[in-house]
mmCIF file of C-alpha atoms in Angstrom:
data_model
loop_
_atom_site.group_PDB
_atom_site.id
_atom_site.type_symbol
_atom_site.label_atom_id
_atom_site.label_comp_id
_atom_site.label_asym_id
_atom_site.label_seq_id
_atom_site.Cartn_x
_atom_site.Cartn_y
_atom_site.Cartn_z
ATOM 1 C CA MET Z 1 -0.294 33.271 11.089
ATOM 2 C CA SER Z 2 -3.417 32.276 12.979
ATOM 3 C CA ALA Z 3 -4.306 28.622 13.514
ATOM 4 C CA VAL Z 4 -6.381 26.754 10.970
ATOM 5 C CA TYR Z 5 -8.694 23.915 11.983
ATOM 6 C CA ILE Z 6 -8.810 20.403 10.555
ATOM 7 C CA ASN Z 7 -12.564 19.832 10.592
ATOM 8 C CA SER Z 8 -12.776 16.400 8.973
ATOM 9 C CA VAL Z 9 -10.479 13.532 8.012
ATOM 10 C CA ALA Z 10 -10.770 10.471 5.764
ATOM 11 C CA CYS Z 11 -8.193 7.877 4.792
ATOM 12 C CA ILE Z 12 -7.891 4.816 2.569
ATOM 13 C CA SER Z 13 -4.794 2.860 3.541
ATOM 14 C CA ALA Z 14 -3.368 -0.602 4.211
ATOM 15 C CA GLN Z 15 -5.463 -0.497 7.415
ATOM 16 C CA ASP Z 16 -9.259 -0.562 7.416
ATOM 17 C CA THR Z 17 -9.354 3.176 8.082
ATOM 18 C CA LEU Z 18 -12.806 3.766 6.571
ATOM 19 C CA ASN Z 19 -14.226 1.565 9.341
ATOM 20 C CA GLU Z 20 -15.269 3.459 12.469
ATOM 21 C CA ASN Z 21 -13.578 0.876 14.728
ATOM 22 C CA PHE Z 22 -10.234 0.892 12.909
ATOM 23 C CA PHE Z 23 -8.414 2.165 16.025
ATOM 24 C CA GLU Z 24 -8.852 -1.198 17.793
ATOM 25 C CA ASN Z 25 -8.018 -3.260 14.692
ATOM 26 C CA LEU Z 26 -4.682 -1.854 13.561
ATOM 27 C CA GLN Z 27 -2.502 -4.663 12.158
ATOM 28 C CA PRO Z 28 1.289 -4.154 11.826
ATOM 29 C CA GLN Z 29 2.791 -5.494 8.601
ATOM 30 C CA ASN Z 30 6.499 -6.324 8.573
ATOM 31 C CA SER Z 31 6.909 -9.407 6.350
ATOM 32 C CA VAL Z 32 5.779 -8.304 2.881
ATOM 33 C CA GLN Z 33 7.556 -6.181 0.281
ATOM 34 C CA LEU Z 34 4.397 -4.358 -0.840
ATOM 35 C CA LEU Z 35 1.460 -3.217 1.272
ATOM 36 C CA LYS Z 36 -1.780 -2.821 -0.699
ATOM 37 C CA ALA Z 37 -4.529 -0.407 0.332
ATOM 38 C CA ILE Z 38 -7.827 -1.859 1.566
ATOM 39 C CA GLU Z 39 -10.186 -0.474 -1.040
ATOM 40 C CA PRO Z 40 -13.910 0.193 -0.554
ATOM 41 C CA ASN Z 41 -16.660 -1.091 -2.846
ATOM 42 C CA TYR Z 42 -16.382 1.635 -5.477
ATOM 43 C CA LYS Z 43 -19.822 0.827 -6.938
ATOM 44 C CA GLU Z 44 -21.358 2.489 -3.870
ATOM 45 C CA PHE Z 45 -19.650 5.787 -4.716
ATOM 46 C CA ILE Z 46 -18.788 5.913 -8.428
ATOM 47 C CA PRO Z 47 -20.940 4.825 -11.430
ATOM 48 C CA PRO Z 48 -19.371 1.610 -12.874
ATOM 49 C CA ALA Z 49 -18.951 3.159 -16.347
ATOM 50 C CA ALA Z 50 -16.920 6.029 -14.880
ATOM 51 C CA SER Z 51 -15.044 3.759 -12.468
ATOM 52 C CA ARG Z 52 -13.702 1.611 -15.315
ATOM 53 C CA ARG Z 53 -11.948 4.633 -16.807
ATOM 54 C CA MET Z 54 -10.384 5.715 -13.517
ATOM 55 C CA SER Z 55 -7.021 4.633 -12.159
ATOM 56 C CA LYS Z 56 -6.736 3.364 -8.598
ATOM 57 C CA THR Z 57 -5.431 6.652 -7.198
ATOM 58 C CA VAL Z 58 -8.336 8.614 -8.731
ATOM 59 C CA LYS Z 59 -10.877 6.151 -7.316
ATOM 60 C CA MET Z 60 -9.322 6.144 -3.841
ATOM 61 C CA SER Z 61 -9.193 9.946 -3.821
ATOM 62 C CA SER Z 62 -12.787 10.318 -5.054
ATOM 63 C CA VAL Z 63 -14.081 8.181 -2.182
ATOM 64 C CA ALA Z 64 -11.807 9.653 0.526
ATOM 65 C CA SER Z 65 -12.687 13.214 -0.537
ATOM 66 C CA LYS Z 66 -16.412 12.382 -0.421
ATOM 67 C CA TYR Z 67 -16.049 11.063 3.120
ATOM 68 C CA ALA Z 68 -14.105 14.164 4.207
ATOM 69 C CA LEU Z 69 -16.595 16.633 2.691
ATOM 70 C CA GLN Z 70 -19.559 14.708 4.068
ATOM 71 C CA GLU Z 71 -18.155 14.712 7.600
ATOM 72 C CA ALA Z 72 -17.430 18.444 7.400
ATOM 73 C CA GLY Z 73 -20.937 19.085 6.051
ATOM 74 C CA ILE Z 74 -19.614 20.933 3.006
ATOM 75 C CA GLU Z 75 -20.929 20.467 -0.531
ATOM 76 C CA ASN Z 76 -18.492 22.706 -2.382
ATOM 77 C CA PRO Z 77 -15.116 23.757 -0.926
ATOM 78 C CA ASP Z 78 -13.516 27.128 -1.689
ATOM 79 C CA ALA Z 79 -10.396 25.356 -2.987
ATOM 80 C CA ILE Z 80 -9.171 21.851 -3.812
ATOM 81 C CA ILE Z 81 -5.468 21.160 -3.221
ATOM 82 C CA VAL Z 82 -3.915 17.723 -3.714
ATOM 83 C CA GLY Z 83 -0.383 16.503 -3.025
ATOM 84 C CA THR Z 84 1.047 13.464 -4.803
ATOM 85 C CA GLY Z 85 4.513 12.065 -5.328
ATOM 86 C CA MET Z 86 3.905 9.746 -8.267
ATOM 87 C CA GLY Z 87 0.549 10.983 -9.599
ATOM 88 C CA CYS Z 88 -1.458 8.682 -11.872
ATOM 89 C CA SER Z 89 1.434 6.321 -12.575
ATOM 90 C CA GLN Z 90 -0.936 3.489 -13.573
ATOM 91 C CA ASP Z 91 -2.131 5.447 -16.620
ATOM 92 C CA SER Z 92 1.400 6.721 -17.296
ATOM 93 C CA GLU Z 93 2.609 3.127 -17.546
ATOM 94 C CA LYS Z 94 -0.310 2.178 -19.817
ATOM 95 C CA PHE Z 95 0.441 5.099 -22.143
ATOM 96 C CA LEU Z 96 4.156 4.300 -22.353
ATOM 97 C CA LYS Z 97 3.352 0.629 -23.008
ATOM 98 C CA ASN Z 98 1.047 1.712 -25.870
ATOM 99 C CA VAL Z 99 3.832 3.861 -27.320
ATOM 100 C CA ILE Z 100 6.181 0.845 -27.393
ATOM 101 C CA ASP Z 101 3.601 -1.730 -28.535
ATOM 102 C CA ASN Z 102 2.340 0.464 -31.409
ATOM 103 C CA ASN Z 103 5.736 1.765 -32.573
ATOM 104 C CA GLU Z 104 4.660 5.280 -31.616
ATOM 105 C CA GLU Z 105 1.767 5.240 -34.103
ATOM 106 C CA PHE Z 106 -2.067 5.365 -33.876
ATOM 107 C CA LEU Z 107 -2.051 6.188 -30.168
ATOM 108 C CA THR Z 108 -5.278 6.928 -28.320
ATOM 109 C CA PRO Z 109 -4.808 9.985 -26.116
ATOM 110 C CA THR Z 110 -6.968 8.733 -23.206
ATOM 111 C CA PHE Z 111 -4.188 7.263 -21.058
ATOM 112 C CA PHE Z 112 -1.969 10.285 -21.702
ATOM 113 C CA ILE Z 113 -4.725 12.722 -20.695
ATOM 114 C CA GLN Z 114 -5.440 10.745 -17.527
ATOM 115 C CA SER Z 115 -1.772 10.268 -16.637
ATOM 116 C CA THR Z 116 -1.069 13.848 -15.546
ATOM 117 C CA HIS Z 117 -0.535 14.460 -11.835
ATOM 118 C CA ASN Z 118 -3.418 16.938 -11.587
ATOM 119 C CA THR Z 119 -5.976 14.376 -12.825
ATOM 120 C CA VAL Z 120 -6.979 13.657 -9.209
ATOM 121 C CA SER Z 121 -7.849 17.236 -8.234
ATOM 122 C CA GLY Z 122 -9.497 17.735 -11.635
ATOM 123 C CA GLN Z 123 -11.717 14.660 -11.311
ATOM 124 C CA ILE Z 124 -12.818 15.698 -7.800
ATOM 125 C CA ALA Z 125 -13.667 19.191 -9.077
ATOM 126 C CA LEU Z 126 -15.611 17.733 -12.028
ATOM 127 C CA GLY Z 127 -17.606 15.496 -9.705
ATOM 128 C CA LEU Z 128 -18.459 18.428 -7.431
ATOM 129 C CA GLN Z 129 -18.851 20.970 -10.272
ATOM 130 C CA CYS Z 130 -16.396 23.080 -8.283
ATOM 131 C CA HIS Z 131 -14.899 25.992 -10.254
ATOM 132 C CA SER Z 132 -12.716 27.342 -7.435
ATOM 133 C CA TYR Z 133 -8.927 27.338 -6.966
ATOM 134 C CA ASN Z 134 -7.564 23.922 -7.968
ATOM 135 C CA PHE Z 135 -3.927 23.020 -7.482
ATOM 136 C CA THR Z 136 -1.649 19.973 -7.311
ATOM 137 C CA TYR Z 137 1.720 19.785 -5.548
ATOM 138 C CA VAL Z 138 4.314 17.229 -6.654
ATOM 139 C CA ASN Z 139 7.112 17.473 -4.100
ATOM 140 C CA THR Z 140 7.963 13.835 -3.305
ATOM 141 C CA SER Z 141 7.509 13.179 0.429
ATOM 142 C CA SER Z 142 6.504 16.753 1.300
ATOM 143 C CA SER Z 143 3.672 16.990 -1.262
ATOM 144 C CA LEU Z 144 0.961 16.935 1.432
ATOM 145 C CA GLU Z 145 2.833 19.425 3.594
ATOM 146 C CA PHE Z 146 3.081 21.915 0.690
ATOM 147 C CA SER Z 147 -0.648 21.402 0.022
ATOM 148 C CA MET Z 148 -1.524 22.095 3.657
ATOM 149 C CA LEU Z 149 0.754 25.120 3.750
ATOM 150 C CA ASP Z 150 -0.989 26.522 0.655
ATOM 151 C CA ALA Z 151 -4.420 25.872 2.226
ATOM 152 C CA LYS Z 152 -3.329 27.561 5.458
ATOM 153 C CA LEU Z 153 -2.134 30.628 3.540
ATOM 154 C CA GLN Z 154 -5.376 30.748 1.511
ATOM 155 C CA ILE Z 155 -7.439 30.717 4.723
ATOM 156 C CA ASN Z 156 -5.213 33.193 6.612
ATOM 157 C CA ASP Z 157 -5.269 35.608 3.655
ATOM 158 C CA GLY Z 158 -9.061 35.487 3.444
ATOM 159 C CA GLU Z 159 -9.047 33.818 0.015
ATOM 160 C CA ALA Z 160 -10.968 30.765 1.293
ATOM 161 C CA GLU Z 161 -12.899 29.568 4.329
ATOM 162 C CA ASN Z 162 -12.998 25.808 3.714
ATOM 163 C CA VAL Z 163 -10.339 23.973 1.713
ATOM 164 C CA LEU Z 164 -10.286 20.319 0.687
ATOM 165 C CA VAL Z 165 -6.693 19.074 1.019
ATOM 166 C CA GLY Z 166 -5.610 15.582 0.020
ATOM 167 C CA SER Z 167 -2.661 13.309 -0.580
ATOM 168 C CA THR Z 168 -2.598 10.200 -2.746
ATOM 169 C CA ASP Z 169 -0.232 7.657 -4.284
ATOM 170 C CA GLU Z 170 -0.722 4.261 -5.902
ATOM 171 C CA GLN Z 171 1.456 1.237 -6.653
ATOM 172 C CA THR Z 172 2.068 0.127 -10.225
ATOM 173 C CA ASP Z 173 3.674 -3.104 -11.423
ATOM 174 C CA ARG Z 174 6.554 -1.714 -13.476
ATOM 175 C CA THR Z 175 7.502 0.994 -10.966
ATOM 176 C CA MET Z 176 7.539 -1.568 -8.147
ATOM 177 C CA GLU Z 177 9.819 -3.807 -10.262
ATOM 178 C CA LEU Z 178 12.218 -0.899 -10.723
ATOM 179 C CA TYR Z 179 12.102 -0.053 -7.003
ATOM 180 C CA LYS Z 180 13.066 -3.654 -6.235
ATOM 181 C CA LEU Z 181 15.946 -3.495 -8.701
ATOM 182 C CA ASN Z 182 17.421 -0.321 -7.190
ATOM 183 C CA ASN Z 183 16.866 -1.611 -3.613
ATOM 184 C CA THR Z 184 14.327 1.066 -2.671
ATOM 185 C CA ILE Z 185 12.136 -1.866 -1.609
ATOM 186 C CA LYS Z 186 13.579 -4.332 0.897
ATOM 187 C CA GLU Z 187 14.899 -7.649 -0.352
ATOM 188 C CA GLU Z 188 12.898 -10.681 0.759
ATOM 189 C CA LYS Z 189 15.904 -12.061 2.660
ATOM 190 C CA ASN Z 190 15.700 -8.995 4.978
ATOM 191 C CA LEU Z 191 12.078 -9.665 5.943
ATOM 192 C CA PRO Z 192 10.454 -9.551 8.446
ATOM 193 C CA VAL Z 193 11.791 -6.120 9.340
ATOM 194 C CA ASP Z 194 12.163 -4.563 12.766
ATOM 195 C CA PHE Z 195 11.159 -0.973 11.930
ATOM 196 C CA LEU Z 196 12.884 0.547 14.955
ATOM 197 C CA ASN Z 197 16.126 -1.456 14.878
ATOM 198 C CA SER Z 198 16.658 -2.327 11.244
ATOM 199 C CA ASN Z 199 20.188 -3.007 10.007
ATOM 200 C CA SER Z 200 19.296 -3.345 6.311
ATOM 201 C CA GLU Z 201 18.450 -0.792 3.634
ATOM 202 C CA GLY Z 202 15.149 -0.481 1.759
ATOM 203 C CA VAL Z 203 11.515 -0.177 2.862
ATOM 204 C CA ILE Z 204 8.157 -1.901 2.688
ATOM 205 C CA TRP Z 205 6.298 0.132 0.040
ATOM 206 C CA GLY Z 206 2.668 1.111 0.590
ATOM 207 C CA GLU Z 207 -0.050 3.246 -0.993
ATOM 208 C CA GLY Z 208 -3.097 5.204 0.080
ATOM 209 C CA SER Z 209 -5.183 8.338 -0.047
ATOM 210 C CA SER Z 210 -5.911 10.797 2.788
ATOM 211 C CA PHE Z 211 -8.192 13.834 2.645
ATOM 212 C CA PHE Z 212 -8.859 16.658 5.092
ATOM 213 C CA VAL Z 213 -11.132 19.685 5.207
ATOM 214 C CA LEU Z 214 -9.287 22.691 6.607
ATOM 215 C CA GLY Z 215 -11.414 25.547 7.864
ATOM 216 C CA LYS Z 216 -11.160 29.027 9.291
ATOM 217 C CA GLU Z 217 -13.656 28.329 12.065
ATOM 218 C CA LYS Z 218 -13.662 25.622 14.710
ATOM 219 C CA THR Z 219 -16.689 23.308 14.480
ATOM 220 C CA GLU Z 220 -18.206 20.662 16.751
ATOM 221 C CA SER Z 221 -16.478 17.974 14.713
ATOM 222 C CA SER Z 222 -13.034 19.649 14.604
ATOM 223 C CA TYR Z 223 -10.119 17.252 15.082
ATOM 224 C CA ALA Z 224 -7.115 19.524 15.479
ATOM 225 C CA GLN Z 225 -5.494 22.889 14.933
ATOM 226 C CA LEU Z 226 -2.925 23.052 12.156
ATOM 227 C CA LYS Z 227 -0.432 25.344 13.868
ATOM 228 C CA ASP Z 228 2.652 25.367 11.673
ATOM 229 C CA ILE Z 229 4.605 23.564 8.930
ATOM 230 C CA GLN Z 230 8.324 23.624 8.125
ATOM 231 C CA ILE Z 231 9.903 21.997 5.056
ATOM 232 C CA ILE Z 232 13.531 21.623 3.982
ATOM 233 C CA ASN Z 233 14.880 19.678 1.002
ATOM 234 C CA LYS Z 234 18.386 18.762 2.222
ATOM 235 C CA LEU Z 235 19.506 18.313 5.813
ATOM 236 C CA GLU Z 236 22.747 16.961 7.235
ATOM 237 C CA LEU Z 237 22.355 14.523 10.120
ATOM 238 C CA ALA Z 238 24.277 16.879 12.403
ATOM 239 C CA GLU Z 239 21.753 19.650 11.612
ATOM 240 C CA SER Z 240 18.604 17.631 12.289
ATOM 241 C CA GLN Z 241 18.240 18.443 15.995
ATOM 242 C CA GLN Z 242 18.749 22.147 15.333
ATOM 243 C CA PHE Z 243 16.108 21.975 12.588
ATOM 244 C CA VAL Z 244 13.579 20.641 15.117
ATOM 245 C CA GLU Z 245 14.600 23.002 17.921
ATOM 246 C CA ASP Z 246 14.401 26.094 15.694
ATOM 247 C CA PHE Z 247 10.895 25.055 14.633
ATOM 248 C CA LEU Z 248 9.768 24.693 18.269
ATOM 249 C CA ALA Z 249 11.361 28.026 19.235
ATOM 250 C CA LYS Z 250 9.544 29.701 16.341
ATOM 251 C CA ASN Z 251 6.275 28.418 17.860
ATOM 252 C CA ASN Z 252 7.253 29.399 21.440
ATOM 253 C CA LEU Z 253 7.288 25.789 22.597
ATOM 254 C CA LYS Z 254 9.722 23.881 24.783
ATOM 255 C CA ASN Z 255 10.546 20.251 24.065
ATOM 256 C CA ASP Z 256 8.588 19.078 27.120
ATOM 257 C CA GLU Z 257 5.463 20.831 25.846
ATOM 258 C CA ILE Z 258 5.276 18.425 22.897
ATOM 259 C CA ASP Z 259 3.043 15.642 24.223
ATOM 260 C CA ALA Z 260 3.578 13.206 21.345
ATOM 261 C CA VAL Z 261 6.052 12.951 18.475
ATOM 262 C CA ILE Z 262 5.133 10.837 15.427
ATOM 263 C CA LEU Z 263 8.271 9.716 13.590
ATOM 264 C CA GLY Z 264 8.420 8.163 10.132
ATOM 265 C CA PHE Z 265 10.588 5.105 10.898
ATOM 266 C CA SER Z 266 10.547 3.090 7.668
ATOM 267 C CA GLY Z 267 12.987 0.256 8.416
ATOM 268 C CA ASP Z 268 15.648 1.795 6.145
ATOM 269 C CA ALA Z 269 18.778 1.730 8.304
ATOM 270 C CA LYS Z 270 20.490 4.419 6.209
ATOM 271 C CA SER Z 271 17.851 7.154 6.620
ATOM 272 C CA ASP Z 272 16.116 6.240 9.904
ATOM 273 C CA VAL Z 273 19.088 7.703 11.815
ATOM 274 C CA TYR Z 274 17.458 11.137 11.418
ATOM 275 C CA TYR Z 275 14.534 9.958 13.537
ATOM 276 C CA THR Z 276 16.794 8.292 16.114
ATOM 277 C CA ASN Z 277 18.649 11.593 16.389
ATOM 278 C CA ALA Z 278 15.433 13.600 16.824
ATOM 279 C CA MET Z 279 14.149 11.216 19.512
ATOM 280 C CA ASP Z 280 16.912 12.349 21.886
ATOM 281 C CA LEU Z 281 15.225 15.765 22.138
ATOM 282 C CA PHE Z 282 11.999 14.338 23.557
ATOM 283 C CA LYS Z 283 12.786 12.328 26.703
ATOM 284 C CA ASN Z 284 9.438 13.340 28.280
ATOM 285 C CA SER Z 285 7.164 12.914 25.254
ATOM 286 C CA SER Z 286 5.232 9.939 23.893
ATOM 287 C CA LEU Z 287 7.236 8.692 20.910
ATOM 288 C CA LEU Z 288 5.225 7.036 18.141
ATOM 289 C CA TYR Z 289 5.796 5.464 14.715
ATOM 290 C CA TYR Z 290 3.394 4.423 11.929
ATOM 291 C CA LYS Z 291 4.964 3.070 8.722
ATOM 292 C CA HIS Z 292 4.674 -0.519 10.024
ATOM 293 C CA LEU Z 293 0.929 0.137 9.560
ATOM 294 C CA SER Z 294 0.878 2.108 6.295
ATOM 295 C CA GLY Z 295 4.111 1.256 4.496
ATOM 296 C CA GLU Z 296 6.472 3.876 3.091
ATOM 297 C CA PHE Z 297 5.442 5.969 0.079
ATOM 298 C CA ASN Z 298 5.645 9.565 -1.104
ATOM 299 C CA THR Z 299 2.565 10.746 0.768
ATOM 300 C CA ALA Z 300 2.680 8.352 3.744
ATOM 301 C CA SER Z 301 2.563 11.434 5.989
ATOM 302 C CA GLY Z 302 -1.146 11.635 5.101
ATOM 303 C CA PHE Z 303 -1.647 8.487 7.205
ATOM 304 C CA SER Z 304 0.320 9.945 10.147
ATOM 305 C CA THR Z 305 -1.667 13.201 9.959
ATOM 306 C CA PHE Z 306 -4.898 11.184 9.927
ATOM 307 C CA MET Z 307 -3.755 9.200 12.998
ATOM 308 C CA ALA Z 308 -2.585 12.355 14.809
ATOM 309 C CA CYS Z 309 -6.004 13.977 14.271
ATOM 310 C CA HIS Z 310 -7.742 10.970 15.831
ATOM 311 C CA ILE Z 311 -5.298 10.908 18.753
ATOM 312 C CA LEU Z 312 -5.983 14.596 19.489
ATOM 313 C CA LYS Z 313 -9.742 14.199 19.199
ATOM 314 C CA ASN Z 314 -10.075 10.926 21.130
ATOM 315 C CA GLN Z 315 -7.197 11.596 23.560
ATOM 316 C CA GLU Z 316 -6.120 7.996 23.045
ATOM 317 C CA ILE Z 317 -2.908 6.548 21.583
ATOM 318 C CA PRO Z 318 -2.978 3.056 20.018
ATOM 319 C CA GLU Z 319 -0.542 0.679 21.733
ATOM 320 C CA VAL Z 320 0.719 -0.542 18.362
ATOM 321 C CA MET Z 321 2.190 2.921 17.592
ATOM 322 C CA LYS Z 322 4.162 3.393 20.831
ATOM 323 C CA ILE Z 323 7.956 3.435 20.907
ATOM 324 C CA ASN Z 324 8.297 4.328 24.599
ATOM 325 C CA SER Z 325 6.057 4.162 27.686
ATOM 326 C CA VAL Z 326 5.775 7.903 28.411
ATOM 327 C CA LYS Z 327 2.134 8.857 28.829
ATOM 328 C CA LYS Z 328 0.844 12.407 29.231
ATOM 329 C CA GLU Z 329 -2.424 13.144 31.028
ATOM 330 C CA GLU Z 330 -3.595 15.220 28.074
ATOM 331 C CA VAL Z 331 -2.388 15.344 24.469
ATOM 332 C CA LYS Z 332 -2.337 19.019 23.462
ATOM 333 C CA ASN Z 333 0.527 19.230 20.961
ATOM 334 C CA ILE Z 334 1.703 16.628 18.443
ATOM 335 C CA LEU Z 335 4.815 17.026 16.290
ATOM 336 C CA LEU Z 336 5.048 15.023 13.046
ATOM 337 C CA TYR Z 337 8.489 14.488 11.516
ATOM 338 C CA ASN Z 338 8.846 12.825 8.117
ATOM 339 C CA HIS Z 339 11.260 12.449 5.202
ATOM 340 C CA LEU Z 340 11.815 9.991 2.344
ATOM 341 C CA GLY Z 341 15.236 8.378 2.067
ATOM 342 C CA GLY Z 342 16.878 11.262 3.941
ATOM 343 C CA ASN Z 343 15.491 13.988 1.639
ATOM 344 C CA ASP Z 344 12.544 16.430 1.856
ATOM 345 C CA HIS Z 345 12.256 16.741 5.619
ATOM 346 C CA SER Z 346 9.018 18.130 7.027
ATOM 347 C CA LEU Z 347 7.757 19.120 10.451
ATOM 348 C CA VAL Z 348 4.038 19.577 11.132
ATOM 349 C CA LEU Z 349 2.727 20.917 14.431
ATOM 350 C CA LEU Z 350 -0.834 19.969 15.361
ATOM 351 C CA GLY Z 351 -2.665 21.191 18.467
ATOM 352 C CA LYS Z 352 -5.823 20.162 20.258
ATOM 353 C CA ALA Z 353 -8.839 21.839 18.666
#
């Protein structure tokens, strides 16, 4: 498969990533259980009447997708593909609450209609009046990777030239309560957390929305080449190094040719061992982490992809992301490794555009 170019990026996250100077103002967060996204003033982008009917994830995605399309100079993409782990859980919760409160009678269908996972891609298409291929992937922590793989195949097969790809997830009160009860979210007694040397289970949970325009042709504003993606659902710890090495061999790369590796350390002692294991393969690469900036969530890899694109374009690595002190003269290849709780492992290879 030939390379596909990432021609624009936009991200709404726990960092002020819509601000042009966000690179210098990255603030690590290690002492809260939940990391909220910094939201824009939606009135500037969405009519207030429409905004009131939209859940947080739809609003974040509408704005991030507008930024991405604007930067790429595209009015109507050839396809819209969105990855989400939890979908529109805010509206799902509202609908289920209505079912209970009204004894399953006289229910308005609005919350149910808006609670489906593909609401996000549908709302973006409605706003753009885009009648092209529209698809949503719900594959927990590899939802974005499946979306990008689909977009890459569409472009390589000549089905599309420019594809809008996004990832989005929101926090909701009841779901966060349940995550605290089953120890998915760290207990307060284990805060603040040392993301790289944690000895407790659980994570700091975040949220956010990241959008990218993938194109067949390189442009003046191109950030990176999307070279390859590998996804596996289950992986034993003993197999993790082989998983990475096979992926590099498939792309004719040696370990030393990877200039930077972005690992998804989440502070969960039980599952972070996969990253510690993978680190041993890259003694001569810049090792980076990011979930102390974004929090952990199903599509947190959207934030790491966004950061990787900026690193490749600007040839600059933020100090706050560094695990080691290795510094390459030029960043040509970045490997992203992510999973959620030890499941759904993904590798993404990005190259300099």
